[in-house]
Amino acid sequence: MSTIQAIRQELATRRAARRDRLNLERELAAYDTPAARLEIETIVARHDPEESREVRDILNRQAAEKLLRG
């Protein structure tokens, strides 16, 4: 594989990862009521902390943003 091909592949991989993360963030944002939030937190708590780290990070960031918005 040439250097250009490798760079293109890396960029495509990064774009796909970013797209997937944004989709996950949108899906998690739908849990916007206290009951829904409790439900998703309960589900995430059942999983290995390392496996669920990204989801927990997103949920925590979304909660902090919601508090800042008032």
PDB file of C-alpha atoms in Angstrom:
ATOM      1  CA  MET A   1       0.000   0.000   0.000  1.00  0.00           C
ATOM      2  CA  SER A   2       1.377   3.406  -0.889  1.00  0.00           C
ATOM      3  CA  THR A   3       1.695   6.239   1.594  1.00  0.00           C
ATOM      4  CA  ILE A   4      -1.176   8.113  -0.055  1.00  0.00           C
ATOM      5  CA  GLN A   5      -3.401   5.053   0.141  1.00  0.00           C
ATOM      6  CA  ALA A   6      -2.487   4.570   3.793  1.00  0.00           C
ATOM      7  CA  ILE A   7      -3.322   8.198   4.566  1.00  0.00           C
ATOM      8  CA  ARG A   8      -6.633   7.935   2.735  1.00  0.00           C
ATOM      9  CA  GLN A   9      -7.485   4.762   4.623  1.00  0.00           C
ATOM     10  CA  GLU A  10      -6.622   6.390   7.963  1.00  0.00           C
ATOM     11  CA  LEU A  11      -8.769   9.425   7.169  1.00  0.00           C
ATOM     12  CA  ALA A  12     -11.671   7.206   6.130  1.00  0.00           C
ATOM     13  CA  THR A  13     -11.329   5.232   9.354  1.00  0.00           C
ATOM     14  CA  ARG A  14     -11.331   8.409  11.430  1.00  0.00           C
ATOM     15  CA  ARG A  15     -14.364   9.809   9.600  1.00  0.00           C
ATOM     16  CA  ALA A  16     -16.260   6.561  10.189  1.00  0.00           C
ATOM     17  CA  ALA A  17     -15.338   6.571  13.887  1.00  0.00           C
ATOM     18  CA  ARG A  18     -16.476  10.190  14.230  1.00  0.00           C
ATOM     19  CA  ARG A  19     -19.748   9.429  12.424  1.00  0.00           C
ATOM     20  CA  ASP A  20     -20.374   6.443  14.691  1.00  0.00           C
ATOM     21  CA  ARG A  21     -19.667   8.507  17.819  1.00  0.00           C
ATOM     22  CA  LEU A  22     -21.997  11.288  16.705  1.00  0.00           C
ATOM     23  CA  ASN A  23     -24.730   8.712  16.034  1.00  0.00           C
ATOM     24  CA  LEU A  24     -24.206   7.250  19.499  1.00  0.00           C
ATOM     25  CA  GLU A  25     -24.375  10.722  21.051  1.00  0.00           C
ATOM     26  CA  ARG A  26     -27.673  11.419  19.267  1.00  0.00           C
ATOM     27  CA  GLU A  27     -29.125   8.095  20.364  1.00  0.00           C
ATOM     28  CA  LEU A  28     -28.107   8.674  23.983  1.00  0.00           C
ATOM     29  CA  ALA A  29     -29.488  12.219  23.923  1.00  0.00           C
ATOM     30  CA  ALA A  30     -32.937  10.690  23.461  1.00  0.00           C
ATOM     31  CA  TYR A  31     -32.776   9.531  27.089  1.00  0.00           C
ATOM     32  CA  ASP A  32     -33.751  12.988  28.281  1.00  0.00           C
ATOM     33  CA  THR A  33     -36.264  12.374  31.052  1.00  0.00           C
ATOM     34  CA  PRO A  34     -35.266  11.328  34.576  1.00  0.00           C
ATOM     35  CA  ALA A  35     -36.908   7.912  34.103  1.00  0.00           C
ATOM     36  CA  ALA A  36     -35.219   7.319  30.749  1.00  0.00           C
ATOM     37  CA  ARG A  37     -31.900   8.503  32.160  1.00  0.00           C
ATOM     38  CA  LEU A  38     -32.207   6.059  35.069  1.00  0.00           C
ATOM     39  CA  GLU A  39     -33.039   3.283  32.631  1.00  0.00           C
ATOM     40  CA  ILE A  40     -29.967   3.838  30.441  1.00  0.00           C
ATOM     41  CA  GLU A  41     -27.678   4.288  33.455  1.00  0.00           C
ATOM     42  CA  THR A  42     -28.964   0.991  34.886  1.00  0.00           C
ATOM     43  CA  ILE A  43     -28.293  -0.774  31.601  1.00  0.00           C
ATOM     44  CA  VAL A  44     -24.791   0.688  31.320  1.00  0.00           C
ATOM     45  CA  ALA A  45     -23.990  -0.233  34.935  1.00  0.00           C
ATOM     46  CA  ARG A  46     -24.505  -3.920  34.082  1.00  0.00           C
ATOM     47  CA  HIS A  47     -21.582  -3.847  31.664  1.00  0.00           C
ATOM     48  CA  ASP A  48     -17.856  -3.938  32.181  1.00  0.00           C
ATOM     49  CA  PRO A  49     -16.597  -0.431  33.049  1.00  0.00           C
ATOM     50  CA  GLU A  50     -13.971  -0.492  30.313  1.00  0.00           C
ATOM     51  CA  GLU A  51     -16.475  -1.625  27.684  1.00  0.00           C
ATOM     52  CA  SER A  52     -19.014   1.018  28.698  1.00  0.00           C
ATOM     53  CA  ARG A  53     -16.552   3.876  29.264  1.00  0.00           C
ATOM     54  CA  GLU A  54     -17.417   5.718  26.054  1.00  0.00           C
ATOM     55  CA  VAL A  55     -21.153   5.554  26.776  1.00  0.00           C
ATOM     56  CA  ARG A  56     -20.660   6.711  30.373  1.00  0.00           C
ATOM     57  CA  ASP A  57     -18.440   9.572  29.209  1.00  0.00           C
ATOM     58  CA  ILE A  58     -21.072  10.724  26.726  1.00  0.00           C
ATOM     59  CA  LEU A  59     -23.877  10.459  29.291  1.00  0.00           C
ATOM     60  CA  ASN A  60     -21.863  12.407  31.865  1.00  0.00           C
ATOM     61  CA  ARG A  61     -20.989  15.128  29.367  1.00  0.00           C
ATOM     62  CA  GLN A  62     -24.606  15.426  28.244  1.00  0.00           C
ATOM     63  CA  ALA A  63     -25.773  15.690  31.864  1.00  0.00           C
ATOM     64  CA  ALA A  64     -23.198  18.400  32.597  1.00  0.00           C
ATOM     65  CA  GLU A  65     -24.226  20.346  29.493  1.00  0.00           C
ATOM     66  CA  LYS A  66     -27.870  20.101  30.528  1.00  0.00           C
ATOM     67  CA  LEU A  67     -27.033  21.479  33.985  1.00  0.00           C
ATOM     68  CA  LEU A  68     -25.074  24.367  32.486  1.00  0.00           C
ATOM     69  CA  ARG A  69     -27.977  25.273  30.213  1.00  0.00           C
ATOM     70  CA  GLY A  70     -30.238  25.419  33.240  1.00  0.00           C
TER      71      GLY A  70
END
